[in-house]
PDB file of C-alpha atoms and ligand atoms in Angstrom:
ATOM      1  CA  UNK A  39      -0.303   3.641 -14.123  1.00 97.00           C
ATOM      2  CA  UNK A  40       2.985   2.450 -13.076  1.00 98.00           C
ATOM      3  CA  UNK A  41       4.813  -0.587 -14.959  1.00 98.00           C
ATOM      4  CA  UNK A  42       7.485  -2.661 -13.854  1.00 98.00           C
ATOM      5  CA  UNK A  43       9.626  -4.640 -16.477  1.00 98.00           C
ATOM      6  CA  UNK A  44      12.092  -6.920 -15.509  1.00 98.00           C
ATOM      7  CA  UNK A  45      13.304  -5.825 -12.062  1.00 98.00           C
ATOM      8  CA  UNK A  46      15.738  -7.174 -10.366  1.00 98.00           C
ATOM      9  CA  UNK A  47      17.804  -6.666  -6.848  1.00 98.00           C
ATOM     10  CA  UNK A  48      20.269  -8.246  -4.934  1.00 97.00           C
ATOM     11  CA  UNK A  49      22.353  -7.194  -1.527  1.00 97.00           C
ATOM     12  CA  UNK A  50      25.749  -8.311  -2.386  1.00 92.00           C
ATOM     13  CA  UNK A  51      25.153 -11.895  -3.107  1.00 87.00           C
ATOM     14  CA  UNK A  52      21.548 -12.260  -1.721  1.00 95.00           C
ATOM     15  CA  UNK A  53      19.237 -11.890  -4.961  1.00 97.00           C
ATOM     16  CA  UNK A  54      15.686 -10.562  -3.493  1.00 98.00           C
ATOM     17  CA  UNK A  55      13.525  -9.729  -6.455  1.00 98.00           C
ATOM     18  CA  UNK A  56      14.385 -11.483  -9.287  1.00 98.00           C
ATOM     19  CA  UNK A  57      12.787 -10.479 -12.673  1.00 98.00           C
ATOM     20  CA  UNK A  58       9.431  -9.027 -11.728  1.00 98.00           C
ATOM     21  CA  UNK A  59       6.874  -7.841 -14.375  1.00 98.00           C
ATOM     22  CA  UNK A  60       3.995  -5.789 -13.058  1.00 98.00           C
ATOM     23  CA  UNK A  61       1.248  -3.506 -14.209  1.00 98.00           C
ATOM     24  CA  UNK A  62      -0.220  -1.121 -11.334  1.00 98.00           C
ATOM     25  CA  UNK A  63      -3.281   0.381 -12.873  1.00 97.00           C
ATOM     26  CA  UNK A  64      -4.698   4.424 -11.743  1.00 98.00           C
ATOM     27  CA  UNK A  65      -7.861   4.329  -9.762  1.00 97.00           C
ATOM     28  CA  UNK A  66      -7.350   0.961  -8.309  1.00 97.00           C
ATOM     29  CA  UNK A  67      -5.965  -0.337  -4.871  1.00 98.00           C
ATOM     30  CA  UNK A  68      -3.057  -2.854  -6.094  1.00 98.00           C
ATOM     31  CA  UNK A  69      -2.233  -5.031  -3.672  1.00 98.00           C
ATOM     32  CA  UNK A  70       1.206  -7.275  -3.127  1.00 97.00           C
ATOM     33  CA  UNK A  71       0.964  -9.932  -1.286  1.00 96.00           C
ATOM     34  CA  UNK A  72       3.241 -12.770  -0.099  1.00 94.00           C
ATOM     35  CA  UNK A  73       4.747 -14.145   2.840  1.00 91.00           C
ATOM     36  CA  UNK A  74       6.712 -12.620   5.639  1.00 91.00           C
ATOM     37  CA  UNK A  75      10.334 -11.759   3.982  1.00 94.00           C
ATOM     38  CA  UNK A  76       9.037 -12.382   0.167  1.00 96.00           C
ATOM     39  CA  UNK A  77      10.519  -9.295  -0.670  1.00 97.00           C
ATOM     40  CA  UNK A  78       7.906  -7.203  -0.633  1.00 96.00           C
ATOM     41  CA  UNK A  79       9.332  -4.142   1.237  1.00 95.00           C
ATOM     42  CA  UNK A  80      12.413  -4.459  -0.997  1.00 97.00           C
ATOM     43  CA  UNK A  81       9.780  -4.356  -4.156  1.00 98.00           C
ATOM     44  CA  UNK A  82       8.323  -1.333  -3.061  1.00 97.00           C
ATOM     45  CA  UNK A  83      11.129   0.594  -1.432  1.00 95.00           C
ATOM     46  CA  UNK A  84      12.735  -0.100  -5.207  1.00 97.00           C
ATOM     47  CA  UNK A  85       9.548   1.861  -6.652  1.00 97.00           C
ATOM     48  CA  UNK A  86       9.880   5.088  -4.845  1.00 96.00           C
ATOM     49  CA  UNK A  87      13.152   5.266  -5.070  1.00 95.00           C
ATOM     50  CA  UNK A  88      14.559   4.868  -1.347  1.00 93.00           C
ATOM     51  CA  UNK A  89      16.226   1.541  -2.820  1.00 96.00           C
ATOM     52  CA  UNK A  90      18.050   1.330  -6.165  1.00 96.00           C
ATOM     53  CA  UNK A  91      17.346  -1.781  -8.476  1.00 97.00           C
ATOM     54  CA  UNK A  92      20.114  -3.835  -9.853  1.00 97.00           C
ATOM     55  CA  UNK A  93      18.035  -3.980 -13.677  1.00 97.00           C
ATOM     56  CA  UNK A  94      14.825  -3.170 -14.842  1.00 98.00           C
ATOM     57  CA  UNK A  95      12.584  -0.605 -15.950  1.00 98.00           C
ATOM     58  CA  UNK A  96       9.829   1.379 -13.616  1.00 98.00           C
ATOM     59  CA  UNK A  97       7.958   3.109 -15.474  1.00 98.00           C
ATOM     60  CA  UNK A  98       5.435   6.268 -14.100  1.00 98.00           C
ATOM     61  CA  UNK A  99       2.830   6.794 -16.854  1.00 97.00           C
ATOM     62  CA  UNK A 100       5.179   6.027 -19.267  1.00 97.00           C
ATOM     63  CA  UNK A 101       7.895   8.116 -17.748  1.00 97.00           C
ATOM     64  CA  UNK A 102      11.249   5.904 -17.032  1.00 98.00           C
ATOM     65  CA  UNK A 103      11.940   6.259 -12.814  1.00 97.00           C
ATOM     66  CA  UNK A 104      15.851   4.951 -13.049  1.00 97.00           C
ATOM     67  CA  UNK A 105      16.834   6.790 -15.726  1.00 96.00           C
ATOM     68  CA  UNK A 106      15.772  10.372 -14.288  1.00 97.00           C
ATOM     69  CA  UNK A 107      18.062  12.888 -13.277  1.00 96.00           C
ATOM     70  CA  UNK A 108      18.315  13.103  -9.900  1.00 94.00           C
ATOM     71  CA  UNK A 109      16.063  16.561 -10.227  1.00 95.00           C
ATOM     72  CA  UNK A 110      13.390  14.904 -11.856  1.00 96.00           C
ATOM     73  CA  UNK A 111      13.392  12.098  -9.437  1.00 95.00           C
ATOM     74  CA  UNK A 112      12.832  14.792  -6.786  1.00 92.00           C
ATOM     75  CA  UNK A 113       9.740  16.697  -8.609  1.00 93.00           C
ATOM     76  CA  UNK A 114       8.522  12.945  -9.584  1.00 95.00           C
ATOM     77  CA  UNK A 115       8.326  12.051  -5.694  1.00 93.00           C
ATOM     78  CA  UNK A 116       6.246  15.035  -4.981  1.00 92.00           C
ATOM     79  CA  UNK A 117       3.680  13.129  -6.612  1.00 96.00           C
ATOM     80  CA  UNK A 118       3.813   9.515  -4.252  1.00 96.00           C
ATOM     81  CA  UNK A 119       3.006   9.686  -1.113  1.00 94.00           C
ATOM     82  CA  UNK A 120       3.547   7.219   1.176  1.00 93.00           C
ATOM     83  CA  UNK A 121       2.317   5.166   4.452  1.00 92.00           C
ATOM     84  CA  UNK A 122       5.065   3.233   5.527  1.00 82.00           C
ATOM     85  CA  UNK A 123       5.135   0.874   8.369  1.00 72.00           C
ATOM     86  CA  UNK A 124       8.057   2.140  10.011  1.00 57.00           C
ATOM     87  CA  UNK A 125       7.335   5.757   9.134  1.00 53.00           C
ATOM     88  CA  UNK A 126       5.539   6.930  11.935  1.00 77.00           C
ATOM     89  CA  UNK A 127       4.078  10.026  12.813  1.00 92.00           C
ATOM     90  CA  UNK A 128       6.178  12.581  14.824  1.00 93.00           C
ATOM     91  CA  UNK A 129       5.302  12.871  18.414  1.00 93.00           C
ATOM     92  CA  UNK A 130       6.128  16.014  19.320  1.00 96.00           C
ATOM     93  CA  UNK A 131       4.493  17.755  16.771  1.00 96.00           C
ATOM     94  CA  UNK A 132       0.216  18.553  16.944  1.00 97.00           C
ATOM     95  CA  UNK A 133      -2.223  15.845  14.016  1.00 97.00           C
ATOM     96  CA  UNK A 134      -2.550  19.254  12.284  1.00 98.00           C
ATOM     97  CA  UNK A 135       1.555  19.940  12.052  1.00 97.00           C
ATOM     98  CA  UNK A 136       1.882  16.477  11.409  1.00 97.00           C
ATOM     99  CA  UNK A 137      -0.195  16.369   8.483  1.00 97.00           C
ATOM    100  CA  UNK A 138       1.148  19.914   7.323  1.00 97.00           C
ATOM    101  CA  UNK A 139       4.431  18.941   7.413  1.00 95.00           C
ATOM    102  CA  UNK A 140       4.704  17.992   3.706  1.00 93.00           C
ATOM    103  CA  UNK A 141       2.863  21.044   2.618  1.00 95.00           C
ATOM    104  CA  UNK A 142       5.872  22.423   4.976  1.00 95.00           C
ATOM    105  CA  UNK A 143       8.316  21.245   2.867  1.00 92.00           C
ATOM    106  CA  UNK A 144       6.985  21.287  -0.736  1.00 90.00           C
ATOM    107  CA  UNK A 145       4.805  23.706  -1.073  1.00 90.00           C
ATOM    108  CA  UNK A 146       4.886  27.096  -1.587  1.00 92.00           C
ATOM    109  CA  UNK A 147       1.364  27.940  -0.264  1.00 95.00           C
ATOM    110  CA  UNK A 148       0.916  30.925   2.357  1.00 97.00           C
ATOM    111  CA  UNK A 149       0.529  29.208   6.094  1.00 97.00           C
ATOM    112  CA  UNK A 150      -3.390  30.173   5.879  1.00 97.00           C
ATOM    113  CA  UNK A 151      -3.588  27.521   2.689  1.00 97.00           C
ATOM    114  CA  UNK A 152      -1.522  25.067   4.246  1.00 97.00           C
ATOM    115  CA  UNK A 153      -3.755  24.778   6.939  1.00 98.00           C
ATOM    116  CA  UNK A 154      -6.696  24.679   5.097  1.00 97.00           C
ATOM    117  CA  UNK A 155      -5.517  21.758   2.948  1.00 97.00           C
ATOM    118  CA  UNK A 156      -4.158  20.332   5.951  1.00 97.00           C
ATOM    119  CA  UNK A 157      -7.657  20.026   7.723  1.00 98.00           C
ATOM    120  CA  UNK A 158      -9.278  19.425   4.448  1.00 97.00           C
ATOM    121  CA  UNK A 159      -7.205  16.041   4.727  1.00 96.00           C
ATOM    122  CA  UNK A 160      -8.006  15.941   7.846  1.00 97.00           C
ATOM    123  CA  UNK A 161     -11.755  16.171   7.719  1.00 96.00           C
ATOM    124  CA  UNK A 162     -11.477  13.718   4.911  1.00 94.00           C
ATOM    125  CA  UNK A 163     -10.523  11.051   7.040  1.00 94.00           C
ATOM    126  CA  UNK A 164     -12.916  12.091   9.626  1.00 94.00           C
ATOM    127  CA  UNK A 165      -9.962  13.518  12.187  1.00 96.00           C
ATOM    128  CA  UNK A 166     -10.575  17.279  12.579  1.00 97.00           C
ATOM    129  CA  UNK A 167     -11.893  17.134  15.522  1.00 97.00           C
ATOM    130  CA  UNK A 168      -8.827  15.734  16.537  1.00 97.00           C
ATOM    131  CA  UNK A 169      -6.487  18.575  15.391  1.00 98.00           C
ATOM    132  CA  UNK A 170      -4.888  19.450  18.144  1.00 98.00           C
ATOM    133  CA  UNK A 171      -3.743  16.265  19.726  1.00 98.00           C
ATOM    134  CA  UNK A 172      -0.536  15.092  19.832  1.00 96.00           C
ATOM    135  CA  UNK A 173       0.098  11.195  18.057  1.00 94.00           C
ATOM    136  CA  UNK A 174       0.687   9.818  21.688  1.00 93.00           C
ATOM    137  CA  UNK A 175      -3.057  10.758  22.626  1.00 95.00           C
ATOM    138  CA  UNK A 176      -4.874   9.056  20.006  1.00 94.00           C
ATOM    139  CA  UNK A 177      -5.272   5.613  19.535  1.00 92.00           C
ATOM    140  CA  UNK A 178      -3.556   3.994  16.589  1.00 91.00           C
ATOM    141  CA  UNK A 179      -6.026   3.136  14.166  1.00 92.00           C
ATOM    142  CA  UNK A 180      -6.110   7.300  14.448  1.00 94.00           C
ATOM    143  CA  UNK A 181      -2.874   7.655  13.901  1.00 94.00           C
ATOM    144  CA  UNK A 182      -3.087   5.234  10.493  1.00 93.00           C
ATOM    145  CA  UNK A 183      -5.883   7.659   9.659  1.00 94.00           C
ATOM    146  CA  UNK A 184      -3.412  10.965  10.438  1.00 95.00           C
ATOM    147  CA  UNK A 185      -0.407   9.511   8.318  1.00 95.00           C
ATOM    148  CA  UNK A 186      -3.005   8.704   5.430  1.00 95.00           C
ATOM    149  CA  UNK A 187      -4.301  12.501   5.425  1.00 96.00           C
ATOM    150  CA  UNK A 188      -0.561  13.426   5.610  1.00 96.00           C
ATOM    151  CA  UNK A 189      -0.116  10.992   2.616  1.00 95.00           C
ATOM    152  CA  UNK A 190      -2.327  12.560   0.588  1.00 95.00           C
ATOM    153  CA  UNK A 191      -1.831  16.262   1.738  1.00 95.00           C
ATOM    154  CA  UNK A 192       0.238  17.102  -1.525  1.00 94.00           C
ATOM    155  CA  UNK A 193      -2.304  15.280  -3.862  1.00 94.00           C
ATOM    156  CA  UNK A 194      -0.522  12.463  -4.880  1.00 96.00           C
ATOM    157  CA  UNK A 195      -1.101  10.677  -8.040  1.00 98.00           C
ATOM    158  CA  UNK A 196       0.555   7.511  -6.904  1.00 98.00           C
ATOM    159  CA  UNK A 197      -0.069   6.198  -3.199  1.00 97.00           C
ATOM    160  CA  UNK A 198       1.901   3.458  -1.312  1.00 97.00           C
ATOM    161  CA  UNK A 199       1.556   1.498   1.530  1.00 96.00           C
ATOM    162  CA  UNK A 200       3.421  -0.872   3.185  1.00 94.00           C
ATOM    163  CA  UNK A 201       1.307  -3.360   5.339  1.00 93.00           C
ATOM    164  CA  UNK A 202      -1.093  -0.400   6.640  1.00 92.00           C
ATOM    165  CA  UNK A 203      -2.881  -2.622   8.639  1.00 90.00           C
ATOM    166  CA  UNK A 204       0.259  -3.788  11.166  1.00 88.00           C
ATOM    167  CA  UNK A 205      -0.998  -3.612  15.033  1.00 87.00           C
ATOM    168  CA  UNK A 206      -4.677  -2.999  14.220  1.00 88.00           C
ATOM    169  CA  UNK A 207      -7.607  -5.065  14.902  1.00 90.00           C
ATOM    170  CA  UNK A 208      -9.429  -6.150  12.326  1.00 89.00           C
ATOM    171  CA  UNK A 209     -12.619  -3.865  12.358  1.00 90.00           C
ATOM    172  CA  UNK A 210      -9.938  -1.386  12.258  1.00 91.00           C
ATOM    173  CA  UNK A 211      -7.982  -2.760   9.479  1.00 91.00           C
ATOM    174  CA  UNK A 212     -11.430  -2.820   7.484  1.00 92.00           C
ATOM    175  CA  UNK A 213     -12.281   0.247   8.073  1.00 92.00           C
ATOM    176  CA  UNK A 214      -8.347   1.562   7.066  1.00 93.00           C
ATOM    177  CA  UNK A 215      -8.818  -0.488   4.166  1.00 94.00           C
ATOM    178  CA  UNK A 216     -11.669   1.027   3.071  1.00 95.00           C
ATOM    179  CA  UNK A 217     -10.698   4.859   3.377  1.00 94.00           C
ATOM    180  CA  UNK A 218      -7.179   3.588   1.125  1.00 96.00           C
ATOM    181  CA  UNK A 219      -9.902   2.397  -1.405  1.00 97.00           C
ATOM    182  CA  UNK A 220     -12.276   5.282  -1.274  1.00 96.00           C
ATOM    183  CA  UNK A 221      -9.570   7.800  -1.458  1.00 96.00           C
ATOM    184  CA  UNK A 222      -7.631   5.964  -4.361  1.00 97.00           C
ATOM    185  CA  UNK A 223     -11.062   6.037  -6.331  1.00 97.00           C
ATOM    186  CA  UNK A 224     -12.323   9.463  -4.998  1.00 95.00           C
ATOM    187  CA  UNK A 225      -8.678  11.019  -6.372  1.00 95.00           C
ATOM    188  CA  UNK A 226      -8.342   8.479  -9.025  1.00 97.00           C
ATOM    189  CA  UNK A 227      -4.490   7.645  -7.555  1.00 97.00           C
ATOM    190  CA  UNK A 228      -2.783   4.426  -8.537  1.00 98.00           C
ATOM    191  CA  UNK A 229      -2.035   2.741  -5.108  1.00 98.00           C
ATOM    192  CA  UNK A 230       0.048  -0.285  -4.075  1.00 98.00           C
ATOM    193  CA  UNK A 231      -0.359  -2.075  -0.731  1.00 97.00           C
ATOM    194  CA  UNK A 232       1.820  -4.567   0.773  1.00 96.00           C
ATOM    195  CA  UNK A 233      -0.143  -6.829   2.688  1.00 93.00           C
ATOM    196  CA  UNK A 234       0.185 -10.705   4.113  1.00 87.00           C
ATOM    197  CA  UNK A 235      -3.748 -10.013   5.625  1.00 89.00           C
ATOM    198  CA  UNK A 236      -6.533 -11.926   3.334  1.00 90.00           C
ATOM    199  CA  UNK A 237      -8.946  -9.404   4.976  1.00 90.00           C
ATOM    200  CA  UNK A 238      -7.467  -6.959   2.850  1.00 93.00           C
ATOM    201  CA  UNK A 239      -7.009  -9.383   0.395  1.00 92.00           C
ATOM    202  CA  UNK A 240     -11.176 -10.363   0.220  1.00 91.00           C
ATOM    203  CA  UNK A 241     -11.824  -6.391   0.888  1.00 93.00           C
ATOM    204  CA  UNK A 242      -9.963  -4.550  -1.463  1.00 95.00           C
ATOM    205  CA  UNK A 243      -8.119  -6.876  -3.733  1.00 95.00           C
ATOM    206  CA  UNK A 244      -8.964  -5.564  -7.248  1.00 94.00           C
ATOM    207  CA  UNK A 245      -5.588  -6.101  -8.795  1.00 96.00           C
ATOM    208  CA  UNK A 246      -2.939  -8.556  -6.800  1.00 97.00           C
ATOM    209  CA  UNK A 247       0.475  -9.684  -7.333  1.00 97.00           C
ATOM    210  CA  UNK A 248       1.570 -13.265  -5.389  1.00 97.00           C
ATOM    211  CA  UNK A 249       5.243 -12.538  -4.483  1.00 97.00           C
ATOM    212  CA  UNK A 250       7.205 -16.199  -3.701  1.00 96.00           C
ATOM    213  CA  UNK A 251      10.906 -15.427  -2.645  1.00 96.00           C
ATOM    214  CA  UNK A 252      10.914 -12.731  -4.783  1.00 97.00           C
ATOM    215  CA  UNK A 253       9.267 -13.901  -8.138  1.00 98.00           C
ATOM    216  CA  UNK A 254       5.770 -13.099  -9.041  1.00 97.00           C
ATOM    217  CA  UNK A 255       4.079 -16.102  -9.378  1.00 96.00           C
ATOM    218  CA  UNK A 256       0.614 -15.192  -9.326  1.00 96.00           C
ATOM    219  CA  UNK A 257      -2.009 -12.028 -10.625  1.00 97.00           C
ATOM    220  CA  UNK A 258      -5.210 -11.823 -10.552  1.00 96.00           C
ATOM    221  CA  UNK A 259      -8.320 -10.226  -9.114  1.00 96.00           C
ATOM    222  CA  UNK A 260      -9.890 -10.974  -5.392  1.00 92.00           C
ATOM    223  CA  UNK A 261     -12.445 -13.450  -7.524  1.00 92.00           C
ATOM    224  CA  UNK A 262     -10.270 -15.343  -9.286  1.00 94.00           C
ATOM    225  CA  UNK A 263      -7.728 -16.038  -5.935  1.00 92.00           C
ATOM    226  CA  UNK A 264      -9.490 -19.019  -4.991  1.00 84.00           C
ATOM    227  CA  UNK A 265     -10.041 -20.973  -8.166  1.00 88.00           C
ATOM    228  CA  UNK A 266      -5.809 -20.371  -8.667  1.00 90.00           C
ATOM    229  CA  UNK A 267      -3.919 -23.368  -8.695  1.00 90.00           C
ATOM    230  CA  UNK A 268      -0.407 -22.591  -8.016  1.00 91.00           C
ATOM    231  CA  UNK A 269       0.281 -24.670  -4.711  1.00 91.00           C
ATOM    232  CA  UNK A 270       2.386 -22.284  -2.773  1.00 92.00           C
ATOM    233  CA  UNK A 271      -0.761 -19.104  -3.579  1.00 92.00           C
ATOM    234  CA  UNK A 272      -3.491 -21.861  -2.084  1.00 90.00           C
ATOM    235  CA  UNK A 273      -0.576 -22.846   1.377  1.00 89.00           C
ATOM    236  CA  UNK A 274      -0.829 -18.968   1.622  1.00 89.00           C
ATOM    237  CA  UNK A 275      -4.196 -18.214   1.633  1.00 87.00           C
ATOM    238  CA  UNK A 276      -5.246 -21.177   3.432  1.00 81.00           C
ATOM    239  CA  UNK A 277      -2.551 -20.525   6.112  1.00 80.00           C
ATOM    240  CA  UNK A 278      -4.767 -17.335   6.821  1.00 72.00           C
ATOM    241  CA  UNK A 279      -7.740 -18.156  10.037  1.00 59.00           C
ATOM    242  CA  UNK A 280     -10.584 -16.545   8.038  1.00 57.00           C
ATOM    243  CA  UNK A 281     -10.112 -18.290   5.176  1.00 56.00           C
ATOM    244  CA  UNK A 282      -9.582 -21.577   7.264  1.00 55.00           C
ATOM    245  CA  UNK A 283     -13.348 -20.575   8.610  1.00 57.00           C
ATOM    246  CA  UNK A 284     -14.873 -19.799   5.220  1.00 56.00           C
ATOM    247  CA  UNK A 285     -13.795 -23.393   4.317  1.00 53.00           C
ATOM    248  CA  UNK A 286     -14.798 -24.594   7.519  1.00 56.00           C
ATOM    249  CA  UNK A 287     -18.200 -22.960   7.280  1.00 55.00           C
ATOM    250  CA  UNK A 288     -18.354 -24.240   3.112  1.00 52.00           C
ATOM    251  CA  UNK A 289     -17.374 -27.872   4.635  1.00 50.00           C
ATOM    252  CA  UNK A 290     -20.224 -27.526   7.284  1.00 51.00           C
ATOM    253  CA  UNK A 291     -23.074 -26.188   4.466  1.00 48.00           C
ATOM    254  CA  UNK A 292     -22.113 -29.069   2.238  1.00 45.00           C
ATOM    255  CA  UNK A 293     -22.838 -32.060   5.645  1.00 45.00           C
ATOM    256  CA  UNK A 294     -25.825 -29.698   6.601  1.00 42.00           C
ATOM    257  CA  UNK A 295     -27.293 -30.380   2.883  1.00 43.00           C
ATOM    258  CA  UNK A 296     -26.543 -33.591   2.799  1.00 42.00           C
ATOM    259  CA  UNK A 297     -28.215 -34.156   6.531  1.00 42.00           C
ATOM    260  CA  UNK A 298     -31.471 -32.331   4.215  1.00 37.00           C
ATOM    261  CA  UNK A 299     -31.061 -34.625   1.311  1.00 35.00           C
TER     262      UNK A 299
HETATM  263  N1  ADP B 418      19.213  -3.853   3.280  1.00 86.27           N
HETATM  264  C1  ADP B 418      19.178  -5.189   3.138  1.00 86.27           C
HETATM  265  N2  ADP B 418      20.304  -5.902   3.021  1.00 86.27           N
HETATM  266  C2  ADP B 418      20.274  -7.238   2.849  1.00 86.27           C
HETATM  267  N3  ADP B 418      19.137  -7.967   2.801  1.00 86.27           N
HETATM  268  C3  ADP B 418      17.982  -7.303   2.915  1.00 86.27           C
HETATM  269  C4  ADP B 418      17.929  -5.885   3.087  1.00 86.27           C
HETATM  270  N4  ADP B 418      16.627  -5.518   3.169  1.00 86.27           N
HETATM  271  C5  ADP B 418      15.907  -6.644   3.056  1.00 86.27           C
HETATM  272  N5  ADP B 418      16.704  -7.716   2.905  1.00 86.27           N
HETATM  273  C6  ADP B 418      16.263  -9.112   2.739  1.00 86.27           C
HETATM  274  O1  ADP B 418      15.366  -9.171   1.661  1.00 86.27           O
HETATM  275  C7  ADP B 418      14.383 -10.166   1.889  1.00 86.27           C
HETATM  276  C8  ADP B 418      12.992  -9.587   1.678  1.00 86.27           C
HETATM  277  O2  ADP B 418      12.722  -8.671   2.715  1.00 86.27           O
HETATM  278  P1  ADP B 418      11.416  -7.779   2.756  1.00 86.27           P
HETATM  279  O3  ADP B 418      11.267  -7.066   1.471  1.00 86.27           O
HETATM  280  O4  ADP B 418      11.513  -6.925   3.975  1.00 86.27           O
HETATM  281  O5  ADP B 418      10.273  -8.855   2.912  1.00 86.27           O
HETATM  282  P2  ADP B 418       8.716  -8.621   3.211  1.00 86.27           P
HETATM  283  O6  ADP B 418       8.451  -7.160   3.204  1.00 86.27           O
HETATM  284  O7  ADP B 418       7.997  -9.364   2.137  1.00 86.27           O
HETATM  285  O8  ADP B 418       8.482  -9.228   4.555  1.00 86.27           O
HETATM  286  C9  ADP B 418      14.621 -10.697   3.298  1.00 86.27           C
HETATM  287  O9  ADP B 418      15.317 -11.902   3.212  1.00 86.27           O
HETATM  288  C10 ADP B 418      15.484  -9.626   3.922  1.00 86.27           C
HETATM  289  O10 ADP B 418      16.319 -10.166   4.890  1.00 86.27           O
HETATM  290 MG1   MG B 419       7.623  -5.916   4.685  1.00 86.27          MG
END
């Protein structure tokens, strides 16, 4: 479980989260959702550390993130691992090097475990096949699939990910969205997704957080989304196309009863 009391921060004199309380519970994909430039990057680059808050509390099962020593941050990191947007896979080195690369750097395993773990991730997100290629030879909802078995090579007990879904279709997306869920439950990890898709959203959205210029101003489950009533939640979802057909379709059901009646 991570918890997130009162965070705040600001670039000079631009404030970007301001005061955001958040409960991120183990076993469960916990998605954060809000508009393009909402802050949600900001939010989660604060919670791994890559950006520092200006005040609050993050707490890692109970353990308090900004007030570690810079040691303890380190050995606390071991344990997130990460699928960033920007992070992508490195081209010059094999899916199997790729995904051992952490193992590389962490671990102290003999070169014969490291590649067993490695293409136990591997086979886990149906890729070993596909050991040998390099990134530029496989197509990218494959390469999402790579830097999630990389993600998880060193077991991590919290897993994040920053719009995973960015230049894939959407039977890819699904299908991305899916292994993020299954693995999360299958390794009982507490994972955080940024996401402005409501595929995602309808698929996987067991525990969301509604982000508005960098307040929270909406949680709740995938069921409950639609019967909230803050305005600027319902502009967002609605301003998604599949939701604009599932009200489309409702509108269409409710004339082809009446036509009945
Ligand atoms: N390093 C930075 N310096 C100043 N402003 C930043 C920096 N990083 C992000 N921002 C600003 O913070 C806001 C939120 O950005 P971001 O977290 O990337 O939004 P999102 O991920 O929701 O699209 C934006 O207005 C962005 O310009
Ligand atoms: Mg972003």
């Amino acid at each position: 479980m991570i918890q997130v009391k009162s965070l705040y921060k600001s670039f000079e004199d631009k404030d970007v989260l301001l005061d955001i309380n958040a409960t991120f519970n183990q076993g469960k994909t916990n998605l954060i959702i809000g508009q393009s430039g909402s802050g949600k990057t900001v939010f989660i680059k604060c919670l791994v550390g890559l950006l520092k808050p200006t005040k609050g509390q993050i707490l890692y099962d109970n353990r308090d993130f900004l007030s570690m020593s810079k040691n303890e941050k380190k050995l606390l990191r071991r344990e997130m691992g990460m699928i960033f947007q920007s992070a992508a896979l490195f081209d010059s080195l094999s899916v199997l090097e790729n995904v051992m690369f952490p193992l590389d750097m962490f671990s102290n395993d003999t070169l014969r475990d490291r590649t067993r773990r490695a293409q136990f991730c591997l086979d886990r997100v149906n890729l070993l096949d596909a050991q040998k290629k390099f990134p530029g030879e496989i197509s990218g909802g494959m390469q999402k699939r790579v830097a999630i078995a990389r993600a998880i090579a060193l077991n991590p007990k919290y897993l994040f990910c920053d719009e995973p879904n960015s230049g894939l279709d959407p039977k890819t997306s699904l299908l991305i969205d899916e292994l993020i869920h299954d693995i999360t439950t299958e390794y009982d990890m507490t994972t955080i997704i940024n996401t402005h898709d409501m595929n995602s959203v309808m698929g996987i959205g067991e525990s969301i957080i509604y982000i508005y210029q960098g307040r929270k101003e909406w949680e709740g489950t995938k069921d409950e989304i639609f019967t909230a009533t803050n305005k600027r939640l319902n502009d967002f979802i609605f301003a998604s196309d599949l939701l604009k057909k599932v009200r489309n379709e409702e509108i269409n059901d409710i004339s082809a009863n009446d036509v009945d009646l």
